[in-house]
Amino acid sequence: KPVQAYVTAAGYTGAAGASLVLHDSAGHVSRILIGVGDAAGLYTYADLPATLPKNTAGYYSDQKLTAAEAQQAALGWALGSYHFGRYKSGQKKTFVPLVLPENVDKKKLEAAAKAVFLVRDLVNTPANDMGPEELAAAAKKLTGQFGKADINIITGEALLKKNYPAIYAVGKGSPRAPRLIDIRW
């Protein structure tokens, strides 16, 4: 009854995205209520790693989730843990961890998060540090991780010879040679 009275007094409705921290008699976090709505999905959990109290070894769901729901929750949590720190040496942002439900496919989770983080890093890098040459280097590095991937990079005037005049025309005004990056699996 005291918990129910506190929840009511706090005005917590359980609406999607709403959260409420519950404390035990010693003042420690005992539980956090999180409203997920009718269609809980990937982004339902994405802001939690940065907004939940940091004084814990990790969070877990005490609700039984299907494998698909657990995968979405874990990926949303992982994506919410992204931090672009390329230009801030020594400053690593910390996020509270999630204790993965048993029915999460960890390999798929890690692969998806790693792919999204790579794209976010490429997008978040300013254009003066991420031009055609740097993007081609990132593509080479990526394909090097997969033995079956082939990469072909066409640069500068070779674009005209290979019948890519539009790419050449757009890039020729820059001191950085334009490139077409073709990755095949």
Coordinates of C-alpha atoms in Angstrom, one line a residue:
K1 CA 0.0 0.0 0.0
P2 CA 2.7 2.6 0.7
V3 CA 4.3 2.0 -2.7
Q4 CA 0.9 2.4 -4.4
A5 CA 0.2 5.6 -2.4
Y6 CA 3.6 7.0 -3.5
V7 CA 3.0 6.1 -7.1
T8 CA -0.4 7.8 -7.0
A9 CA 1.0 10.8 -5.2
A10 CA 3.8 11.2 -7.7
G11 CA 1.2 11.3 -10.5
Y12 CA 2.8 8.3 -12.3
T13 CA 0.4 6.9 -14.9
G14 CA 2.6 4.4 -16.6
A15 CA 2.4 6.3 -19.9
A16 CA 4.9 5.3 -22.6
G17 CA 8.3 6.9 -21.8
A18 CA 7.4 7.8 -18.2
S19 CA 9.5 6.5 -15.3
L20 CA 9.4 6.6 -11.6
V21 CA 12.2 5.6 -9.1
L22 CA 11.1 3.7 -6.0
H23 CA 13.3 3.6 -2.9
D24 CA 13.5 1.1 -0.1
S25 CA 13.3 2.1 3.6
A26 CA 17.1 2.9 3.6
G27 CA 16.7 5.3 0.6
H28 CA 18.3 3.0 -2.0
V29 CA 16.8 2.5 -5.4
S30 CA 14.7 -0.7 -5.1
R31 CA 12.8 -0.6 -8.4
I32 CA 12.1 1.7 -11.3
L33 CA 8.8 1.7 -13.0
I34 CA 9.0 2.3 -16.7
G35 CA 6.0 3.0 -18.9
V36 CA 6.3 1.2 -22.2
G37 CA 2.9 1.7 -23.7
D38 CA 1.0 -0.8 -25.9
A39 CA 3.7 -1.3 -28.5
A40 CA 7.0 -1.3 -26.7
G41 CA 9.8 -1.2 -29.2
L42 CA 13.3 -0.3 -29.8
Y43 CA 13.2 3.4 -28.8
T44 CA 11.1 2.7 -25.7
Y45 CA 14.3 1.8 -23.9
A46 CA 16.8 4.1 -25.7
D47 CA 16.9 7.0 -23.3
L48 CA 17.1 4.8 -20.1
P49 CA 20.9 4.2 -20.0
A50 CA 21.5 7.9 -19.8
T51 CA 18.6 8.9 -17.6
L52 CA 18.3 6.2 -14.9
P53 CA 20.2 6.6 -11.6
K54 CA 23.9 5.5 -12.0
N55 CA 24.2 3.9 -8.5
T56 CA 23.6 0.4 -9.6
A57 CA 25.5 -2.6 -11.1
G58 CA 22.8 -2.9 -13.7
Y59 CA 19.2 -3.0 -14.5
Y60 CA 17.0 -5.9 -15.5
S61 CA 13.4 -6.4 -16.4
D62 CA 11.3 -8.4 -14.0
Q63 CA 8.6 -8.7 -16.7
K64 CA 8.6 -11.8 -18.9
L65 CA 9.5 -10.6 -22.4
T66 CA 9.3 -12.6 -25.6
A67 CA 12.5 -13.2 -27.5
A68 CA 11.5 -10.4 -29.9
E69 CA 10.6 -8.0 -27.1
A70 CA 13.8 -8.8 -25.2
Q71 CA 15.9 -8.3 -28.4
Q72 CA 14.2 -4.9 -29.1
A73 CA 14.7 -3.8 -25.4
A74 CA 18.3 -4.8 -25.4
L75 CA 19.1 -3.1 -28.7
G76 CA 17.3 0.0 -27.7
W77 CA 19.3 0.1 -24.5
A78 CA 22.5 -0.5 -26.4
L79 CA 21.7 2.3 -28.9
G80 CA 21.0 4.6 -26.0
S81 CA 24.5 3.9 -24.7
Y82 CA 26.1 5.4 -27.8
H83 CA 28.6 8.2 -27.1
F84 CA 30.6 10.1 -29.7
G85 CA 33.9 10.9 -28.0
R86 CA 36.4 11.1 -30.9
Y87 CA 37.5 14.6 -29.9
K88 CA 37.3 14.3 -26.1
S89 CA 40.3 12.2 -24.9
G90 CA 40.1 10.8 -21.4
Q91 CA 36.4 11.7 -21.1
K92 CA 34.3 8.5 -21.4
K93 CA 30.7 8.9 -20.7
T94 CA 29.3 6.1 -18.4
F95 CA 25.9 4.5 -18.8
V96 CA 24.2 2.1 -16.5
P97 CA 24.3 -1.5 -17.8
L98 CA 21.5 -3.8 -18.7
V99 CA 21.5 -7.3 -17.4
L100 CA 20.5 -9.1 -20.6
P101 CA 17.4 -11.3 -20.6
E102 CA 18.3 -14.9 -21.2
N103 CA 16.4 -15.0 -24.5
V104 CA 18.5 -12.2 -26.1
D105 CA 20.7 -13.3 -29.1
K106 CA 23.9 -11.6 -27.9
K107 CA 25.7 -12.0 -31.2
K108 CA 22.9 -10.3 -33.2
L109 CA 22.7 -7.6 -30.5
E110 CA 26.4 -6.9 -30.6
A111 CA 26.5 -6.9 -34.4
A112 CA 23.5 -4.5 -34.8
A113 CA 24.8 -2.1 -32.1
K114 CA 28.3 -2.2 -33.6
A115 CA 26.9 -1.4 -37.1
V116 CA 24.8 1.5 -35.9
F117 CA 27.7 2.9 -33.8
L118 CA 30.0 2.8 -36.9
V119 CA 27.4 4.7 -39.0
R120 CA 26.8 7.2 -36.2
D121 CA 30.6 7.8 -35.8
L122 CA 30.9 8.4 -39.6
V123 CA 28.0 10.7 -39.6
N124 CA 29.1 12.6 -36.5
T125 CA 32.6 13.2 -37.7
P126 CA 32.8 16.7 -39.2
A127 CA 33.3 16.9 -43.0
N128 CA 36.8 18.3 -42.6
D129 CA 37.8 15.0 -40.9
M130 CA 35.5 12.7 -42.9
G131 CA 36.0 13.3 -46.6
P132 CA 36.1 10.8 -49.5
E133 CA 39.5 9.5 -48.6
E134 CA 38.6 8.9 -45.0
L135 CA 35.3 7.3 -45.9
A136 CA 37.1 5.0 -48.3
A137 CA 39.6 4.0 -45.5
A138 CA 36.7 3.3 -43.2
A139 CA 35.1 1.1 -45.9
K140 CA 38.4 -0.8 -46.4
K141 CA 38.7 -1.4 -42.7
L142 CA 35.1 -2.7 -42.5
T143 CA 35.5 -5.0 -45.5
G144 CA 38.8 -6.3 -44.0
Q145 CA 36.8 -7.7 -41.1
F146 CA 34.8 -9.9 -43.4
G147 CA 36.7 -12.4 -45.6
K148 CA 33.9 -12.6 -48.3
A149 CA 33.5 -8.9 -48.8
D150 CA 35.1 -7.3 -51.9
I151 CA 35.7 -3.6 -52.2
N152 CA 36.5 -1.6 -55.3
I153 CA 37.2 2.1 -55.0
I154 CA 37.2 4.3 -58.1
T155 CA 38.9 7.6 -57.6
G156 CA 39.2 11.0 -59.5
E157 CA 39.3 10.9 -63.3
A158 CA 38.9 7.1 -63.3
L159 CA 35.3 7.8 -62.5
L160 CA 34.9 9.3 -66.1
K161 CA 36.5 6.2 -67.6
K162 CA 34.1 3.9 -65.7
N163 CA 31.1 6.0 -66.7
Y164 CA 30.4 7.8 -63.5
P165 CA 30.4 11.4 -64.8
A166 CA 27.9 12.7 -62.2
I167 CA 30.1 11.7 -59.2
Y168 CA 33.1 13.1 -60.9
A169 CA 31.3 16.4 -61.8
V170 CA 30.1 16.9 -58.2
G171 CA 33.4 16.2 -56.7
K172 CA 35.8 17.8 -59.1
G173 CA 35.4 21.2 -57.6
S174 CA 36.9 20.0 -54.3
P175 CA 40.6 19.6 -53.6
R176 CA 39.7 16.1 -52.3
A177 CA 39.3 13.6 -55.1
P178 CA 35.8 12.1 -55.4
R179 CA 35.4 8.4 -55.0
L180 CA 32.9 5.7 -55.7
I181 CA 33.0 2.9 -53.0
D182 CA 31.6 -0.4 -54.2
I183 CA 31.3 -3.1 -51.6
R184 CA 30.0 -6.5 -52.5
W185 CA 29.2 -9.4 -50.3

